[in-house]
CSV table of C-alpha atoms in Angstrom, one decimal:
chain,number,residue,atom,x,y,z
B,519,UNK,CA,170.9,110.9,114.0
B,520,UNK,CA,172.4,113.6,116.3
B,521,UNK,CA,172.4,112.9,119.7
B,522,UNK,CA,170.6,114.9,122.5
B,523,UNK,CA,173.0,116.5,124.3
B,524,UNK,CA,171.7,118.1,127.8
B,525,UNK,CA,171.6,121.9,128.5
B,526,UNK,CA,173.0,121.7,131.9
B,527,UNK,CA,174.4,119.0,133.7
B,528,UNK,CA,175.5,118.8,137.5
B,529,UNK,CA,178.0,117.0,139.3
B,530,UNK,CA,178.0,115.4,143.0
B,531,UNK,CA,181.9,114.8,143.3
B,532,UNK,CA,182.3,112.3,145.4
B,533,UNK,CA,185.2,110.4,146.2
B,534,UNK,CA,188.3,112.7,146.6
B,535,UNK,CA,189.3,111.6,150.3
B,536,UNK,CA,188.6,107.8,149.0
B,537,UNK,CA,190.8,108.0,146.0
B,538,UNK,CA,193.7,110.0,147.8
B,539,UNK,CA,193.8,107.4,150.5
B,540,UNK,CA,194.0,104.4,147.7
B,541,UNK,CA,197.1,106.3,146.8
B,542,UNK,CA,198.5,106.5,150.1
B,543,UNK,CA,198.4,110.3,150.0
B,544,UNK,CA,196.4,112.8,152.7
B,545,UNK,CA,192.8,113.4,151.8
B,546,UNK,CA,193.9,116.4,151.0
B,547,UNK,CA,195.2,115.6,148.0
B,548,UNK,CA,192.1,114.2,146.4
B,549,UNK,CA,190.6,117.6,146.2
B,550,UNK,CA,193.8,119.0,145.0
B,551,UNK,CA,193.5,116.3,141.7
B,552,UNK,CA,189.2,117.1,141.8
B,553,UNK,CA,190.0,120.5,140.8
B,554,UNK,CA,191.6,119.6,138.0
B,555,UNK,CA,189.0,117.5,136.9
B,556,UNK,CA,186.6,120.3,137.1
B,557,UNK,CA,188.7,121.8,134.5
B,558,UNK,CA,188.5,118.6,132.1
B,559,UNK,CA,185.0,118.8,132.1
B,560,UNK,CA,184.2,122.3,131.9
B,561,UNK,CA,186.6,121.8,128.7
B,562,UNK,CA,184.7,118.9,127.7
B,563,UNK,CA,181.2,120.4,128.2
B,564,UNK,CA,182.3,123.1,126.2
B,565,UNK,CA,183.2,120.7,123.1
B,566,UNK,CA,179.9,118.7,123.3
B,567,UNK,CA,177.7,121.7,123.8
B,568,UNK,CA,176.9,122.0,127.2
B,569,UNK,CA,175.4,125.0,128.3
B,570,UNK,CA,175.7,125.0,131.9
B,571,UNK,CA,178.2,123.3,133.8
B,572,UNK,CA,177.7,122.9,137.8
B,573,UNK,CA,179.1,121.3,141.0
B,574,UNK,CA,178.3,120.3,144.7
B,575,UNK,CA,181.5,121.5,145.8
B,576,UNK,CA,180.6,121.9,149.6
B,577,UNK,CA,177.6,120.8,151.3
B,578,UNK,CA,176.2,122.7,154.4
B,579,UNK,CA,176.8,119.4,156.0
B,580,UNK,CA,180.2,119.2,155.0
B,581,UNK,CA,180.6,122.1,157.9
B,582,UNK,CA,180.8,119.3,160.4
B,583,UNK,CA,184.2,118.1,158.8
B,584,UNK,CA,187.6,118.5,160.8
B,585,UNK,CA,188.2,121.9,161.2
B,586,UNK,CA,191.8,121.0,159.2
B,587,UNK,CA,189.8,119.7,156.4
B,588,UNK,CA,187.2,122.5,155.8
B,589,UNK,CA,190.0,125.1,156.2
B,590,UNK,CA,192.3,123.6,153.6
B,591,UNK,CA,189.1,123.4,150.9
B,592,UNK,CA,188.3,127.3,151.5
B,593,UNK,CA,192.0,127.6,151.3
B,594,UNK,CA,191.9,125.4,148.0
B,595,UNK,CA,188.9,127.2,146.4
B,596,UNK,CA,191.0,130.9,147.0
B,597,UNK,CA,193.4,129.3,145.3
B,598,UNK,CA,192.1,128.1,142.0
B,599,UNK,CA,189.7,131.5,142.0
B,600,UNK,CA,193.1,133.1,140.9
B,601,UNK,CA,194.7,130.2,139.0
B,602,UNK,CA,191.5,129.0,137.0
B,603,UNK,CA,190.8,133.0,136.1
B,604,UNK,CA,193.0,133.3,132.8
B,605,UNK,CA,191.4,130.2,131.4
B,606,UNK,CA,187.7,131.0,132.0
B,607,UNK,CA,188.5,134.0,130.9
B,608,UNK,CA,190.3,132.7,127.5
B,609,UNK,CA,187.2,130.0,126.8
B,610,UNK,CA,184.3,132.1,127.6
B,611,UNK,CA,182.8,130.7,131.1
B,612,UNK,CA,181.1,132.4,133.6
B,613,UNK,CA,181.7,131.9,136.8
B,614,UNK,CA,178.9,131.6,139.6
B,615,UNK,CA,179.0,130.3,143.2
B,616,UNK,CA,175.9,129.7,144.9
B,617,UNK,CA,174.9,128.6,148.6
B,618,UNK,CA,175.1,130.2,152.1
B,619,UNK,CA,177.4,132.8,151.8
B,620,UNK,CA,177.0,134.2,154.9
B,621,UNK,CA,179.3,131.6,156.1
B,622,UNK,CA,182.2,132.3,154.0
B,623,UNK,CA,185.0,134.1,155.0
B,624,UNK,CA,184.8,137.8,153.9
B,625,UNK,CA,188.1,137.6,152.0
B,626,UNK,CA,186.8,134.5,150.2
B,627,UNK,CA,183.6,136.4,149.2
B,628,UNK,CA,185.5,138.9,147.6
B,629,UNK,CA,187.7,137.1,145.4
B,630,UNK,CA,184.2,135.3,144.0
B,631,UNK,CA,182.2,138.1,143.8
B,632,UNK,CA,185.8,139.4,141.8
B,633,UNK,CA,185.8,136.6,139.3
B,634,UNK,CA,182.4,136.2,138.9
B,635,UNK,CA,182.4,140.3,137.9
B,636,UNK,CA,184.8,139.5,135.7
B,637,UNK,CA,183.0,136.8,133.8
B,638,UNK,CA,179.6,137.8,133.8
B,639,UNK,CA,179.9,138.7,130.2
B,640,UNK,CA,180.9,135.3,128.9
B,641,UNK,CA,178.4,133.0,127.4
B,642,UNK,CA,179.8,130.1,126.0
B,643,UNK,CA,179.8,127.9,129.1
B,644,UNK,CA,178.4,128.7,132.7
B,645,UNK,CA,180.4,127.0,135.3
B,646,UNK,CA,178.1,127.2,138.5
B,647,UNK,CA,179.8,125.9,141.7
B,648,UNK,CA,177.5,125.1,144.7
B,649,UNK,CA,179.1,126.2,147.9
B,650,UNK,CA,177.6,125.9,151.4
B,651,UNK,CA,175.1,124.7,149.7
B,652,UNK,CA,171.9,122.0,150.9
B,653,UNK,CA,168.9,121.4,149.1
B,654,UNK,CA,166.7,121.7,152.1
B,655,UNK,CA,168.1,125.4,153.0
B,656,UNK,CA,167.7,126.5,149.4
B,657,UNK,CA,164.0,126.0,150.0
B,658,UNK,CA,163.8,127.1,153.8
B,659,UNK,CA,165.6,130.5,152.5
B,660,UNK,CA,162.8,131.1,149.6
B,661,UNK,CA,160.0,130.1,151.6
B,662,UNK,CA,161.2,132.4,154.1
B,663,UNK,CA,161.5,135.4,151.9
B,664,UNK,CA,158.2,134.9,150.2
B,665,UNK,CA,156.9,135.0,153.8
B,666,UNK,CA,158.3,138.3,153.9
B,667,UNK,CA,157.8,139.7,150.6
B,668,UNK,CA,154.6,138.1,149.7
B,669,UNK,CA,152.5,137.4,152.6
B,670,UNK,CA,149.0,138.2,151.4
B,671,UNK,CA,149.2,136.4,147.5
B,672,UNK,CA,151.3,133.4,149.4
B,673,UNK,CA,148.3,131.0,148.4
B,674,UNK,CA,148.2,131.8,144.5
B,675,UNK,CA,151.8,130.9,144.3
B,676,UNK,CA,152.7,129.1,141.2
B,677,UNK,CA,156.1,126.6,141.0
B,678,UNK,CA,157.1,128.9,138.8
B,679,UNK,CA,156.9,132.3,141.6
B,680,UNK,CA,158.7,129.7,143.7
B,681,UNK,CA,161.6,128.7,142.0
B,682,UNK,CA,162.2,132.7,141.2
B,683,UNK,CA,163.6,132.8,144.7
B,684,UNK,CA,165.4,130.1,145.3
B,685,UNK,CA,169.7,130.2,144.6
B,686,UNK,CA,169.3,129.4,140.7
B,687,UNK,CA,166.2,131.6,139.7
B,688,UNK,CA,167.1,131.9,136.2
B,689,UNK,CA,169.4,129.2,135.6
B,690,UNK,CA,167.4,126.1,133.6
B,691,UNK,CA,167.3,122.8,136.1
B,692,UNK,CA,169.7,120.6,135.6
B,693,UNK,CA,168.9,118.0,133.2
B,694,UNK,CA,171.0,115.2,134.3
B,695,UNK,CA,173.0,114.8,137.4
B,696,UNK,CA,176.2,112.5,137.8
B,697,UNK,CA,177.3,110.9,141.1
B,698,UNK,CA,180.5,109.7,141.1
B,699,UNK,CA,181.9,106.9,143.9
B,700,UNK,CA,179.3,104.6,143.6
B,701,UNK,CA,176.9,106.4,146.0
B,702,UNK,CA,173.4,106.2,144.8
B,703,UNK,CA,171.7,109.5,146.8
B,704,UNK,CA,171.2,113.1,146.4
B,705,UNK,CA,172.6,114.4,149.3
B,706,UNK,CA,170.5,117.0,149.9
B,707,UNK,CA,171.3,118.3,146.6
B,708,UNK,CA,169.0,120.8,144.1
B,709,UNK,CA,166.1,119.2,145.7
B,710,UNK,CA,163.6,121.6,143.9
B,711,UNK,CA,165.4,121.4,141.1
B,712,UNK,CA,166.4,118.2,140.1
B,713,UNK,CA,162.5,117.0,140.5
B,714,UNK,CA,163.3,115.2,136.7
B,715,UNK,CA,166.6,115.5,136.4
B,716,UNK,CA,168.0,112.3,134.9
B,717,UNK,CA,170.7,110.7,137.1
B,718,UNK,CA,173.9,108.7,136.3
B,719,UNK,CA,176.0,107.1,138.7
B,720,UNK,CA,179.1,105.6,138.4
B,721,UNK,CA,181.9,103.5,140.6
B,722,UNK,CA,184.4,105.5,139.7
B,723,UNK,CA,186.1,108.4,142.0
B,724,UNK,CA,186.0,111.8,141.1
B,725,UNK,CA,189.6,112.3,141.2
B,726,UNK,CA,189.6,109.9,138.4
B,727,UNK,CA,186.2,110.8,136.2
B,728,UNK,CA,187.5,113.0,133.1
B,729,UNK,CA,186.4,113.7,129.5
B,730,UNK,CA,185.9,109.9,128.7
B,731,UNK,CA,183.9,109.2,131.7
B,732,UNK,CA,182.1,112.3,131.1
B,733,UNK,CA,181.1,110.9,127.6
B,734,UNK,CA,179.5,108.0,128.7
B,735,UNK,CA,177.2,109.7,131.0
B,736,UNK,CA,176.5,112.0,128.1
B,737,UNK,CA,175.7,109.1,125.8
B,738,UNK,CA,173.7,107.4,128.7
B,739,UNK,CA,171.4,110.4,129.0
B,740,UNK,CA,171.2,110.2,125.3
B,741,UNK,CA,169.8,106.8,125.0
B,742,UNK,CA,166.8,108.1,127.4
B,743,UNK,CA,163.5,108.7,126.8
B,744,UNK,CA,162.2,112.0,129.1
B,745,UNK,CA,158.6,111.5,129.4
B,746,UNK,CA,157.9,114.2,131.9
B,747,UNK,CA,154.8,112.0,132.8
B,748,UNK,CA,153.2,111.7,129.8
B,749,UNK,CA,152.9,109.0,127.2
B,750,UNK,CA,154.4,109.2,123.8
């Protein structure tokens, strides 16, 4: 029997500074090596048939971080814009960031808003990275723009008029989410949208969660029955 493989899964990486500082290595370093396995598992997405592919790359809480620290990851995601564009490009993924942009750095907006042009064609894999990103602002910045747009048919709004204008209008919820580090929270993470997501958590750091790690939360979602609710 084939096994159910999930259209989109998501990813809280957590761990990086942890893992760098087992090594004996900056925190900085951690990142560095989490980028990399962004890579492996957009590559192994891609093999088991993943459709969509995201991350909680920076939360709107990570903003409270040492100015060093939040500096070198907007330095760090520059960087791998440019170094990750040849492969996206040569395996068919889209590229898509999503969160508060109005706190990134002008520069940094354009080399997104670059790549993301020059992937929007691709279809094989979308690779959705959620940056300045919080659950609870995601809903604040819909609710607010109904209020604005909508104001007199605000009480016959369906879930489905309010999930058009939150960040991922369009993009199906994520079916399972993976927390890595052995936290067992959400963070403030797709709070709308991960109202049945399925979730997997494992003691292991991101730096250090590749393709067979990936597997095994694949085959745990698998194994699961999604009731929605209902009985079967």
């Amino acid at each position: 029997m084939e096994k159910s493989i999930p259209v989109h899964v998501s990813a809280i990486m957590d761990g990086n500074g942890r893992w760098a500082q087992r090594q004996g290595k900056e925190r900085v370093n951690g990142h560095v090596e989490g980028v990399r396995r962004v890579r492996e598992c957009v590559e192994q997405c891609i093999a088991r048939g993943v459709r969509y592919f995201s991350v909680y790359a920076f939360s709107e809480e990570n903003w409270n971080r040492p100015a060093a620290e939040v500096g070198f990851l907007m330095q760090l995601m520059h960087k791998s814009i440019f170094d990750e564009m040849e492969s996206l490009l040569a395996n068919g993924v889209r590229f898509r960031v999503l969160g508060n942009m109005e706190r990134i750095a002008p520069e940094l907006r354009e080399a997104i808003a670059q790549l993301e042009s020059m992937t929007a064609s691709n279809d094989r894999l979308d690779l959705i990275v959620f940056l300045s990103y919080s659950g609870r602002w995601d809903i604040l910045q819909a609710a607010r723009r109904i209020a604005l747009e909508r104001p007199q048919d605000a009480a016959s709004l369906t879930m489905e008029d309010f999930s058009s204008y939150l960040v991922t209008a369009g993009i199906p919820d994520p079916d399972l989410i993976i927390r890595t580090s052995g936290e067992q929270r959400i963070s403030n993470y797709l709070l709308w949208q991960g109202a049945y997501s399925e979730f997997y958590f494992t003691d292991t750091l991101w730096p250090d969660f590749g393709r067979e790690e990936l597997d095994r939360a694949l085959d745990s979602y698998a194994s699961r029955d999604r009731r929605y609710g209902k009985v079967k």
